Every structure is written in structure tokens, then in C-alpha cells.
mmCIF file of C-alpha atoms in Angstrom:
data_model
loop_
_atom_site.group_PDB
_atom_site.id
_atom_site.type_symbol
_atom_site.label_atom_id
_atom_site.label_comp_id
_atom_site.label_asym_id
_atom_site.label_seq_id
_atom_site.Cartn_x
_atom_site.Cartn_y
_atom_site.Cartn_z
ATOM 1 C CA UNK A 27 27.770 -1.495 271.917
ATOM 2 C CA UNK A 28 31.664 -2.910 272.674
ATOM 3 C CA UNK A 29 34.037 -1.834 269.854
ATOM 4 C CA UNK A 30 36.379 -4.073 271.057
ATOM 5 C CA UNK A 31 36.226 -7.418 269.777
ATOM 6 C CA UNK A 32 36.263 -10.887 271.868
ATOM 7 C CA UNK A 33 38.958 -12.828 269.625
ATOM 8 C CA UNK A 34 42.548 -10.987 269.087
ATOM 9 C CA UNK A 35 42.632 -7.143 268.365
ATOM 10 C CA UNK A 36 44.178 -6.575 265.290
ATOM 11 C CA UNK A 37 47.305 -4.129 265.184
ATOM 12 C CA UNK A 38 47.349 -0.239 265.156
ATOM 13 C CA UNK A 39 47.558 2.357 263.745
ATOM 14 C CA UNK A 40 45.873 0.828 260.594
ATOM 15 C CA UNK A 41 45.025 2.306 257.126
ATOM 16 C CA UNK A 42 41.422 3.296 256.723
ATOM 17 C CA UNK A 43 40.540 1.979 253.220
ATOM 18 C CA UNK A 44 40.425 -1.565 254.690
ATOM 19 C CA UNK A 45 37.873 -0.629 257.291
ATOM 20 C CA UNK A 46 35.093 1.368 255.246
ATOM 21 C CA UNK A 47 33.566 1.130 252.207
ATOM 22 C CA UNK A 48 34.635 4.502 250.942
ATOM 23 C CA UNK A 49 36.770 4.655 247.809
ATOM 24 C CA UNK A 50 37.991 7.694 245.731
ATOM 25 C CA UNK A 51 37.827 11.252 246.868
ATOM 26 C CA UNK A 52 34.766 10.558 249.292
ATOM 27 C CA UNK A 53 37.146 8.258 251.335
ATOM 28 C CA UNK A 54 37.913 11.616 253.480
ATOM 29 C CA UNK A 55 39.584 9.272 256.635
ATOM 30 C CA UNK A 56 43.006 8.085 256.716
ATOM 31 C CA UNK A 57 43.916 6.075 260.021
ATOM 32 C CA UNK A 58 42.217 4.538 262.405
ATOM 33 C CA UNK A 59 44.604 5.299 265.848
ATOM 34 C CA UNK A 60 42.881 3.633 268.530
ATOM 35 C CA UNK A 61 39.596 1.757 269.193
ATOM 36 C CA UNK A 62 38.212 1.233 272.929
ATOM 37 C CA UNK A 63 35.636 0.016 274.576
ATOM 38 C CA UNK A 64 32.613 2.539 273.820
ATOM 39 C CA UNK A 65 34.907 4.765 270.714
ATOM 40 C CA UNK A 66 38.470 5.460 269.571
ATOM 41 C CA UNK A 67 40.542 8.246 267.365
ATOM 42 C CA UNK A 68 41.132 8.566 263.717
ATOM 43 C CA UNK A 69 42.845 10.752 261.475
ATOM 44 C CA UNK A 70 42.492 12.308 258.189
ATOM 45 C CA UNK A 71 44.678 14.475 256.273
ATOM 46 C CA UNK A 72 43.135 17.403 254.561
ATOM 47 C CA UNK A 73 44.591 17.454 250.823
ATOM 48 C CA UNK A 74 44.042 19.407 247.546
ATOM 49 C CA UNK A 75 42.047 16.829 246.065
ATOM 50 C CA UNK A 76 39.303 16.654 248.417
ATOM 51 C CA UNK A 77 36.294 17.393 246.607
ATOM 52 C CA UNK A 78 35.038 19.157 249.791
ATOM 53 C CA UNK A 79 38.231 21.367 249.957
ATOM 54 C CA UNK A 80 37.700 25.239 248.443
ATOM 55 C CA UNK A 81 39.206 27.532 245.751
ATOM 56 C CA UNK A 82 41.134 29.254 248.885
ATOM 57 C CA UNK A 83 42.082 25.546 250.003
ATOM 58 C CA UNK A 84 40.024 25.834 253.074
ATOM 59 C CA UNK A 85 37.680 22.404 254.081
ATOM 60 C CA UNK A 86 33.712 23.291 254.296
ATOM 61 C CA UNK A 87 32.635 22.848 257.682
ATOM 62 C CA UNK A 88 29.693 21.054 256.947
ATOM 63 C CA UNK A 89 32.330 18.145 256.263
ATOM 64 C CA UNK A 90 33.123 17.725 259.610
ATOM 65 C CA UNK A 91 29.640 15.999 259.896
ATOM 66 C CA UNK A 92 30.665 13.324 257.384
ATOM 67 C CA UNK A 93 34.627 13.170 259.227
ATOM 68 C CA UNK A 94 32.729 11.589 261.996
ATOM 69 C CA UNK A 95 30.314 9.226 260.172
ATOM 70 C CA UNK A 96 33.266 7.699 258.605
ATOM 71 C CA UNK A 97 35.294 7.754 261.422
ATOM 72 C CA UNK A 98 32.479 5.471 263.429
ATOM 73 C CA UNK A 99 32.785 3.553 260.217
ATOM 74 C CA UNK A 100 36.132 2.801 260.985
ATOM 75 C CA UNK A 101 35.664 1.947 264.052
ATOM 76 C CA UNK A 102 32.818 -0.400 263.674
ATOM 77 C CA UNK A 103 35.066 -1.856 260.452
ATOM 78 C CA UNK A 104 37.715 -2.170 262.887
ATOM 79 C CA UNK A 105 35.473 -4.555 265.273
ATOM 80 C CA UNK A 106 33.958 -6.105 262.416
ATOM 81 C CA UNK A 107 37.191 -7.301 260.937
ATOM 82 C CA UNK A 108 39.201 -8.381 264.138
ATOM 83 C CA UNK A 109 35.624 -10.490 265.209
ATOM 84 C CA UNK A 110 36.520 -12.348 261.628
ATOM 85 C CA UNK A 111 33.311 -11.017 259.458
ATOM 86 C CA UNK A 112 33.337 -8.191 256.742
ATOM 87 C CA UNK A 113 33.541 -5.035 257.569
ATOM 88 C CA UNK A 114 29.799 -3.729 258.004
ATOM 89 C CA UNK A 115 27.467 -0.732 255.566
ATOM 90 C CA UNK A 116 25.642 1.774 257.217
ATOM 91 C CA UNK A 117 23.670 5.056 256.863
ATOM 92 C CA UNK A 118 24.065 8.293 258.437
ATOM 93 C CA UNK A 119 20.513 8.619 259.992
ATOM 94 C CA UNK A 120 20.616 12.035 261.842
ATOM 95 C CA UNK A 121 22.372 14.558 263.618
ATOM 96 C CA UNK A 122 22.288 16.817 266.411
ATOM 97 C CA UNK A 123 23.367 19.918 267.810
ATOM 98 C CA UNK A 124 26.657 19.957 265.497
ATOM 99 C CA UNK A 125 28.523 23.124 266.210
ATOM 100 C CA UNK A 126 31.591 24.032 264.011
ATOM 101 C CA UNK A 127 34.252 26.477 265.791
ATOM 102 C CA UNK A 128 36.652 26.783 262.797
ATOM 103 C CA UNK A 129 37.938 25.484 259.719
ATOM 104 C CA UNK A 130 41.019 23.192 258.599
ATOM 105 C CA UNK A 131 43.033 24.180 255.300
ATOM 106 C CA UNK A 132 45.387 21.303 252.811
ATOM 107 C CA UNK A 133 47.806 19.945 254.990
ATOM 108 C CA UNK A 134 46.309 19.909 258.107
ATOM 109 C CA UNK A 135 45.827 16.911 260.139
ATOM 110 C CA UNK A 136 42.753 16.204 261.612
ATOM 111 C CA UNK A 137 41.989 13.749 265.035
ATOM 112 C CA UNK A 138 38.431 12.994 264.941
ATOM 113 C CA UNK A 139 37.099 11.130 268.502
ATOM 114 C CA UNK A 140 34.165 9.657 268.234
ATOM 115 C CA UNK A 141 32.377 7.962 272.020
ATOM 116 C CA UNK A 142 29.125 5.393 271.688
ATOM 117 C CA UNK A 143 26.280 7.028 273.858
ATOM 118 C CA UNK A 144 23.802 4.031 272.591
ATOM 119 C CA UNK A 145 22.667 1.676 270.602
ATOM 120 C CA UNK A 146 19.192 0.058 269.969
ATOM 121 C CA UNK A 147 17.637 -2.241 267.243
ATOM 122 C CA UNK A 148 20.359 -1.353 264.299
ATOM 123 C CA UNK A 149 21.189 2.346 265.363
ATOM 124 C CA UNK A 150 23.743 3.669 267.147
ATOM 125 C CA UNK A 151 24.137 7.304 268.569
ATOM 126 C CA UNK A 152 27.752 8.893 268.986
ATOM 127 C CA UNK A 153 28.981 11.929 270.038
ATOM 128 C CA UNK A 154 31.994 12.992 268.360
ATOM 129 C CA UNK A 155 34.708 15.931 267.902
ATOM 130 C CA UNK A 156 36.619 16.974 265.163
ATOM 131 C CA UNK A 157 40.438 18.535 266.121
ATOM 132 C CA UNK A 158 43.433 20.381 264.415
ATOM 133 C CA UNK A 159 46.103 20.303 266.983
ATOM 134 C CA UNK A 160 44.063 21.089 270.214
ATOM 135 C CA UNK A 161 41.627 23.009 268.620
ATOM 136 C CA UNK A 162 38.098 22.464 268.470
ATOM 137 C CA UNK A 163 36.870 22.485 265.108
ATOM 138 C CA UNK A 164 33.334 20.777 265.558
ATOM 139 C CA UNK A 165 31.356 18.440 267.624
ATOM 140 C CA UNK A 166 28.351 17.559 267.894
ATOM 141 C CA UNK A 167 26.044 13.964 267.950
ATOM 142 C CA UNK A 168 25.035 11.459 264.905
ATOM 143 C CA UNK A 169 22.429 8.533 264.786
ATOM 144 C CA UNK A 170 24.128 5.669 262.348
ATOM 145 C CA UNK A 171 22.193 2.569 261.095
ATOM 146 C CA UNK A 172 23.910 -0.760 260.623
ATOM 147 C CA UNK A 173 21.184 -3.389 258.833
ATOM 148 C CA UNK A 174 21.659 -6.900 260.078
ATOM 149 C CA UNK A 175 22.566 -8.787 256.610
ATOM 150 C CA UNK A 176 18.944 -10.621 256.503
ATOM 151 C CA UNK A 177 17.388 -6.715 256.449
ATOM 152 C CA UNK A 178 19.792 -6.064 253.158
ATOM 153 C CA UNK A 179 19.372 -8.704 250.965
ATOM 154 C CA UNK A 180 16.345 -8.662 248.647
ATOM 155 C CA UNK A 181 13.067 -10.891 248.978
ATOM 156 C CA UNK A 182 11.820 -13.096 245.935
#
């Protein structure tokens, strides 16, 4: 899978909410920093009203996960939009050996990296990291689904 689009990239850094179809306080991404080839970089900030965020202001871990499924969902937004169509839905389908190594707190920033290791018939597998600073906070692999359009729209 190329990331980058044939036609004209479109200018970054660039705000999240136009990318993915996340809305509210489950849009946990803020930025999308940079998009290559095969993966890119985005941010989030983590802030009090996250639903995901604790009584002692700490983030779960488990969240991490769903960082870097929206994250790719950036990303393949980000493709989507500077190719000219809408920016695509997908589904989480799996993940694999996900290791967390810490946890972030309100007001930390968060750089999540995200590299395409394949992609066959619809799915796509990633391998991704989640950072504070240069700390490791997770990483591990996901397996997304993209439906073509004709697999999404319902059959008389």
C-alpha cells in the first residue's frame, strides 16, 4: 500500500478531524505530522476530557491500541483526500503482540508512528509505536479493514 498519493500532497501538519470519522471524545488524535511512503507520525494530546483518561488523570494503556488505529486512519484519510475521494471507514480487525511500557497523564503529548507491513484484499497490517518524548509507551501490530464502497452499500 503507498500512502502517498499520485496528484499533489496536501499541506502539513494538518488537523485530524478532517481525516477520520471520529467526532466527540472518541476522536483521541489531533495532528497528522507527516505521511510517507509505507506510514507517517501523528499526535494527540492527552486532556481531562478523554473518556479513557482516569480519576488520577492517568490514560489506560489499553488506549494506546486505539491511538494507533486512528492514527492509520489518518493516514489513510490523508491519502484518501489528497487522491480527491472521501476520506475512507474502516474496522480494527486484530492485533498482535501489543506491549505497553508505561503510561501518559493530561497534558502530555503523544507521537504515535505507525509503518505498513502489508496489505491484501481490503486489510492492511501495521506495526506501530506509541511515544511521550522518547519514551516508549507501547507498540505492537494491528490488522485494519477498509471495504471497497460496492462491499458497504446494501443489496435490494
Amino acid at each position: 500500500m503507498t500512502l502517498l498519493p499520485a496528484s499533489k500532497p496536501l499541506a502539513l501538519p494538518m488537523d485530524c478531524q478532517a481525516l477520520v470519522p471520529h467526532r466527540g471524545p472518541m476522536l483521541l488524535i489531533d495532528r497528522l505530522l507527516s505521511c510517507q511512503d509505507k506510514g507517517g507520525c501523528v499526535e494527540a494530546r492527552v486532556v481531562e476530557s478523554n473518556p479513557f483518561v482516569d480519576a488520577n488523570g492517568e490514560l489506560e494503556p489499553l488506549v494506546t491500541v486505539e491511538l494507533m488505529a486512528q492514527a492509520f486512519a489518518a493516514l489513510k484519510g490523508y491519502a484518501d483526500l489528497a487522491s480527491g475521494a472521501e476520506p475512507s471507514k474502516g474496522l480494527l480487525v486484530s492485533v498482535r503482540k501489543v506491549a505497553a511500557s508505561g503510561r501518559a497523564r493530561v497534558g502530555d503529548v503523544l507521537t504515535i508512528n505507525l509503518a505498513v507491513k502489508g496489505e491484501f484484499d481490503g486489510f492492511t497490517v501495521v506495526e506501530g509505536e506509541v511515544r511521550k518524548n522518547d519514551k516508549l509507551l507501547a507498540a505492537g501490530s494491528l490488522k485494519l479493514w477498509i471495504p471497497g464502497r460496492e462491499s458497504v452499500e446494501e443489496k435490494p
